[in-house]
Amino acid sequence: MAKSEGVQALKTVNSNSDPSQQITDINNELNQGVKGLVVAPLDSAAIEAGLDQADRKGVPVVAVDVAPDKGKVAMVVRADNVAYGTKACDYLGAHITSGKVVQIMGDLASVNGRDRSEAFRACVKKKYPKLKVLEIPAKWESDTAASKLDTLLNANPDIKGIYMQAGGVYLAPTLQTLKSKGLLKKAGQAGHITIVSNDGIPQEFDAIRKGEIDATVSQPADAYAKYGMYYIKAAMAGKTFKPGPTDHDSTIVKLPSGILEDQLPAPLVTKDNVDDPKLWGNTVK
């Protein structure tokens, strides 16, 4: 996307899920004289130190996927994560009249984890009071999700639904844990546990086709890359932005922190539209 948007990319840095290393990486890139940074914050609060470094050097930053709590960025390119939690809640609420549902949460140090968790919880309380939410704080860690789900199922074998906040890390361990307990029933079979995920990766789509899970919210990963490059190129040219609708079916909103966020659309994917060629998960080989 950098190439197609006419942005010269110096290099890509992977901080290996370490927020402190991410700050070091940002500082190293700034010392190499980069003119712009596109960052996927690992910790919404900790990233402020890196954003401050960039601001002191006059280097614009675009945040992708995760919004910082504070700090200066030209734009956050992100889907509405509150809608993620609400869509998952509504799907489960429409298919389960009453009973226990599990929310496998992300890292609450990330605004994504907080938004999805709080939205799901609030939606269930307001609209589906006959559902009882059991929560697993899993911090985007597959081993943690598997271990805590196993323990939860031992005490609650009557679980009727599961909301996984990240299919990329939670899909495989969740399905394996259910299978090991004889609880992995296909959609339409007696005892099927209704499962909704977030991400929109090919593995989730395959699981929907097989009837192992029922739905996912497709995170627009391709659009994150495209518009991350679009905004950093514009910011390096000195362009500024304001709230309102865009020309690519999204809306720029001002967050409580004052930061602008382009909220890209993230569709719910079920068996009815899982083969849609426009979904990025169907374009990955």
Coordinates of C-alpha atoms in Angstrom, one line a residue:
M1 CA 0.0 0.0 0.0
A2 CA 2.9 2.4 0.6
K3 CA 4.0 1.8 -2.9
S4 CA 0.5 2.3 -4.4
E5 CA 0.0 5.4 -2.4
G6 CA 3.3 6.9 -3.4
V7 CA 4.9 6.7 0.1
Q8 CA 8.6 5.7 0.3
A9 CA 8.8 3.3 3.2
L10 CA 12.1 3.2 5.0
K11 CA 11.5 -0.1 6.8
T12 CA 9.1 -1.9 9.0
V13 CA 9.8 -2.5 12.7
N14 CA 8.2 -5.2 14.8
S15 CA 8.3 -4.5 18.6
N16 CA 7.2 -8.0 19.4
S17 CA 4.3 -7.0 21.7
D18 CA 6.6 -5.0 24.0
P19 CA 5.4 -1.4 24.5
S20 CA 8.8 -0.3 25.9
Q21 CA 10.5 -1.6 22.8
Q22 CA 8.0 0.2 20.6
I23 CA 9.1 3.5 22.2
T24 CA 12.7 2.6 21.5
D25 CA 11.9 1.7 18.0
I26 CA 10.1 5.0 17.4
N27 CA 13.1 6.9 18.8
N28 CA 15.5 4.9 16.5
E29 CA 13.4 5.7 13.5
L30 CA 13.3 9.4 14.3
N31 CA 17.1 9.4 14.7
Q32 CA 17.3 8.0 11.2
G33 CA 15.5 11.0 9.9
V34 CA 12.1 9.6 8.9
K35 CA 9.6 12.2 7.8
G36 CA 6.5 10.4 9.0
L37 CA 5.6 7.4 11.1
V38 CA 2.7 4.9 10.9
V39 CA 2.3 3.2 14.3
A40 CA 0.1 0.4 15.6
P41 CA 0.2 1.3 19.3
L42 CA 0.7 -1.7 21.6
D43 CA -0.4 0.1 24.7
S44 CA -2.8 3.1 24.4
A45 CA -1.3 4.9 27.3
A46 CA 2.4 4.0 26.9
I47 CA 2.6 5.1 23.3
E48 CA 2.3 8.8 24.4
A49 CA 6.0 8.9 25.1
G50 CA 6.8 7.9 21.5
L51 CA 4.3 10.4 20.2
D52 CA 5.8 13.2 22.2
Q53 CA 9.3 12.3 20.8
A54 CA 7.9 12.6 17.2
D55 CA 6.1 15.8 18.0
R56 CA 9.3 17.4 19.3
K57 CA 11.0 16.6 16.0
G58 CA 8.1 17.8 14.0
V59 CA 7.4 14.4 12.5
P60 CA 3.7 13.5 11.9
V61 CA 2.3 10.2 13.1
V62 CA -0.7 8.2 12.0
A63 CA -2.0 5.5 14.4
V64 CA -3.5 2.4 12.9
D65 CA -5.9 -0.1 14.6
V66 CA -5.4 1.2 18.1
A67 CA -6.1 4.8 19.3
P68 CA -3.7 6.4 21.8
D69 CA -5.2 7.8 25.0
K70 CA -3.1 10.9 24.7
G71 CA -0.5 12.5 22.4
K72 CA -0.5 14.1 19.0
V73 CA -1.4 12.2 15.9
A74 CA -2.5 13.4 12.5
M75 CA -5.2 10.7 12.4
V76 CA -6.2 7.4 13.9
V77 CA -7.2 4.8 11.2
R78 CA -9.5 2.4 13.0
A79 CA -12.8 0.7 12.9
D80 CA -15.4 1.5 15.6
N81 CA -14.5 -1.0 18.2
V82 CA -17.6 -0.2 20.3
A83 CA -19.6 -1.5 17.3
Y84 CA -17.6 -4.7 17.4
G85 CA -18.8 -5.5 20.9
T86 CA -22.3 -4.4 20.1
K87 CA -22.6 -6.4 16.9
A88 CA -21.3 -9.5 18.7
C89 CA -23.8 -8.9 21.5
D90 CA -26.7 -8.5 19.1
Y91 CA -25.8 -11.6 17.2
L92 CA -25.7 -13.7 20.4
G93 CA -28.8 -12.1 21.8
A94 CA -30.7 -12.9 18.6
H95 CA -29.7 -16.6 18.7
I96 CA -29.7 -17.3 22.5
T97 CA -32.9 -16.5 24.5
S98 CA -31.3 -17.0 27.9
G99 CA -28.2 -18.6 29.6
K100 CA -24.5 -18.1 30.0
V101 CA -22.3 -16.5 27.4
V102 CA -18.5 -16.1 27.6
Q103 CA -16.6 -13.0 26.6
I104 CA -12.9 -13.7 25.9
M105 CA -11.5 -10.2 26.2
G106 CA -8.4 -8.6 24.8
D107 CA -5.8 -6.6 26.6
L108 CA -7.6 -3.9 28.7
A109 CA -4.4 -1.7 28.4
S110 CA -5.5 -1.3 24.8
V111 CA -8.5 0.9 23.9
N112 CA -9.6 -1.9 21.5
G113 CA -9.9 -4.3 24.4
R114 CA -11.7 -1.8 26.6
D115 CA -14.1 -0.7 23.9
R116 CA -15.1 -4.2 22.8
S117 CA -15.5 -5.4 26.4
E118 CA -17.5 -2.4 27.7
A119 CA -19.7 -2.3 24.6
F120 CA -20.5 -6.0 24.8
R121 CA -21.2 -5.8 28.5
A122 CA -23.4 -2.7 28.2
C123 CA -25.4 -4.1 25.3
V124 CA -26.2 -7.4 27.0
K125 CA -27.3 -5.6 30.2
K126 CA -29.5 -3.2 28.3
K127 CA -31.0 -5.4 25.6
Y128 CA -30.6 -9.1 26.6
P129 CA -30.9 -9.2 30.4
K130 CA -31.6 -13.0 30.4
L131 CA -28.0 -13.6 29.3
K132 CA -25.4 -13.9 31.9
V133 CA -21.9 -12.8 30.9
L134 CA -18.9 -14.6 32.1
E135 CA -15.6 -12.9 31.3
I136 CA -12.1 -14.1 30.6
P137 CA -9.4 -11.4 30.5
A138 CA -6.9 -13.0 28.1
K139 CA -4.7 -10.0 27.0
W140 CA -4.6 -11.2 23.4
E141 CA -2.7 -14.4 24.5
S142 CA -3.8 -17.7 23.1
D143 CA -2.5 -19.8 26.0
T144 CA -4.2 -17.7 28.5
A145 CA -7.5 -17.9 26.6
A146 CA -7.3 -21.7 26.4
S147 CA -6.4 -22.2 30.0
K148 CA -9.0 -19.9 31.4
L149 CA -11.7 -21.2 29.1
D150 CA -10.9 -24.8 30.1
T151 CA -11.3 -23.8 33.8
L152 CA -14.5 -21.9 33.1
L153 CA -16.1 -24.8 31.2
N154 CA -15.3 -27.2 34.0
A155 CA -17.5 -25.1 36.3
N156 CA -20.0 -24.0 33.6
P157 CA -20.6 -26.9 31.2
D158 CA -23.9 -25.2 30.2
I159 CA -22.3 -22.3 28.2
K160 CA -24.5 -21.3 25.3
G161 CA -22.4 -18.6 23.6
I162 CA -18.9 -17.3 23.2
Y163 CA -17.6 -13.9 22.0
M164 CA -14.0 -13.9 21.0
Q165 CA -12.5 -10.5 20.7
A166 CA -9.7 -11.6 18.4
G167 CA -10.0 -14.6 16.1
G168 CA -6.3 -14.4 15.2
V169 CA -5.3 -15.5 18.7
Y170 CA -8.4 -17.0 20.2
L171 CA -10.0 -19.1 17.4
A172 CA -7.7 -22.1 17.4
P173 CA -7.4 -22.4 21.2
T174 CA -11.1 -21.9 21.7
L175 CA -12.1 -24.6 19.1
Q176 CA -9.5 -27.0 20.5
T177 CA -10.7 -26.5 24.1
L178 CA -14.3 -27.1 23.1
K179 CA -13.3 -30.2 21.0
S180 CA -11.3 -31.7 23.9
K181 CA -14.5 -31.5 26.1
G182 CA -16.8 -32.8 23.4
L183 CA -18.5 -29.4 23.2
L184 CA -17.7 -28.5 19.6
K185 CA -21.0 -29.1 17.8
K186 CA -21.6 -27.8 14.4
A187 CA -24.3 -25.1 13.8
G188 CA -27.7 -26.8 13.6
Q189 CA -26.7 -29.7 15.8
A190 CA -28.1 -30.1 19.3
G191 CA -25.7 -28.5 21.9
H192 CA -24.1 -26.1 19.4
I193 CA -22.4 -23.2 21.2
T194 CA -23.0 -20.0 19.3
I195 CA -19.7 -18.3 18.6
V196 CA -19.0 -14.8 17.4
S197 CA -15.5 -13.5 16.7
N198 CA -13.6 -10.4 15.6
D199 CA -11.0 -10.1 12.9
G200 CA -12.2 -11.4 9.5
I201 CA -9.2 -13.7 8.8
P202 CA -9.4 -16.6 6.4
Q203 CA -9.4 -19.2 9.2
E204 CA -12.5 -17.6 10.7
F205 CA -14.2 -17.7 7.3
D206 CA -13.4 -21.4 7.0
A207 CA -14.7 -22.1 10.5
I208 CA -18.0 -20.3 9.5
R209 CA -18.3 -22.5 6.4
K210 CA -17.7 -25.6 8.5
G211 CA -20.3 -24.5 11.1
E212 CA -17.8 -24.4 13.9
I213 CA -18.4 -20.7 14.6
D214 CA -21.3 -18.5 13.5
A215 CA -20.1 -15.1 12.7
T216 CA -17.2 -12.6 12.9
V217 CA -16.8 -8.9 12.5
S218 CA -14.4 -8.3 9.6
Q219 CA -11.7 -5.8 10.7
P220 CA -10.7 -3.9 7.6
A221 CA -7.0 -4.7 7.6
D222 CA -6.5 -3.8 3.9
A223 CA -8.2 -0.4 4.5
Y224 CA -6.0 0.1 7.5
A225 CA -2.9 -0.1 5.3
K226 CA -4.4 1.9 2.5
Y227 CA -5.6 4.8 4.6
G228 CA -2.7 4.7 7.0
M229 CA -0.5 5.5 4.0
Y230 CA -3.1 8.0 2.6
Y231 CA -3.1 10.0 5.8
I232 CA 0.6 9.9 6.5
K233 CA 1.3 11.2 3.0
A234 CA -1.2 14.0 3.4
A235 CA 0.2 14.8 6.9
M236 CA 3.8 15.0 5.6
A237 CA 2.5 17.5 3.0
G238 CA 1.1 19.6 5.8
K239 CA -2.6 18.8 5.3
T240 CA -5.0 18.8 8.3
F241 CA -8.4 17.2 8.7
K242 CA -11.7 17.8 10.4
P243 CA -14.7 15.6 11.6
G244 CA -17.3 14.5 9.0
P245 CA -18.0 12.0 6.3
T246 CA -15.2 10.9 4.0
D247 CA -15.2 9.9 0.4
H248 CA -14.5 6.2 1.3
D249 CA -17.7 5.3 3.2
S250 CA -16.4 6.2 6.7
T251 CA -16.7 9.0 9.1
I252 CA -14.0 11.0 10.9
V253 CA -14.9 11.6 14.5
K254 CA -13.3 13.6 17.3
L255 CA -12.5 11.4 20.3
P256 CA -12.9 12.7 23.9
S257 CA -9.1 13.3 23.9
G258 CA -9.4 15.6 20.9
I259 CA -7.7 13.1 18.6
L260 CA -9.3 12.6 15.2
E261 CA -10.3 9.1 14.1
D262 CA -11.4 7.8 10.7
Q263 CA -13.8 5.0 11.6
L264 CA -13.7 2.5 8.7
P265 CA -16.7 0.2 8.2
A266 CA -16.4 -3.3 9.6
P267 CA -19.1 -5.7 8.4
L268 CA -20.6 -8.7 10.2
V269 CA -19.8 -11.9 8.4
T270 CA -22.1 -14.9 8.6
K271 CA -22.7 -18.0 6.5
D272 CA -24.9 -15.7 4.3
N273 CA -22.0 -13.5 3.1
V274 CA -18.9 -15.4 4.0
D275 CA -17.9 -15.9 0.3
D276 CA -18.2 -12.2 -0.6
P277 CA -15.1 -11.5 -2.7
K278 CA -14.9 -8.0 -1.4
L279 CA -14.0 -9.2 2.1
W280 CA -10.2 -8.9 2.6
G281 CA -10.1 -12.3 4.3
N282 CA -11.1 -13.9 1.0
T283 CA -8.3 -12.2 -0.9
V284 CA -5.5 -13.6 1.3
K285 CA -3.7 -16.6 -0.2

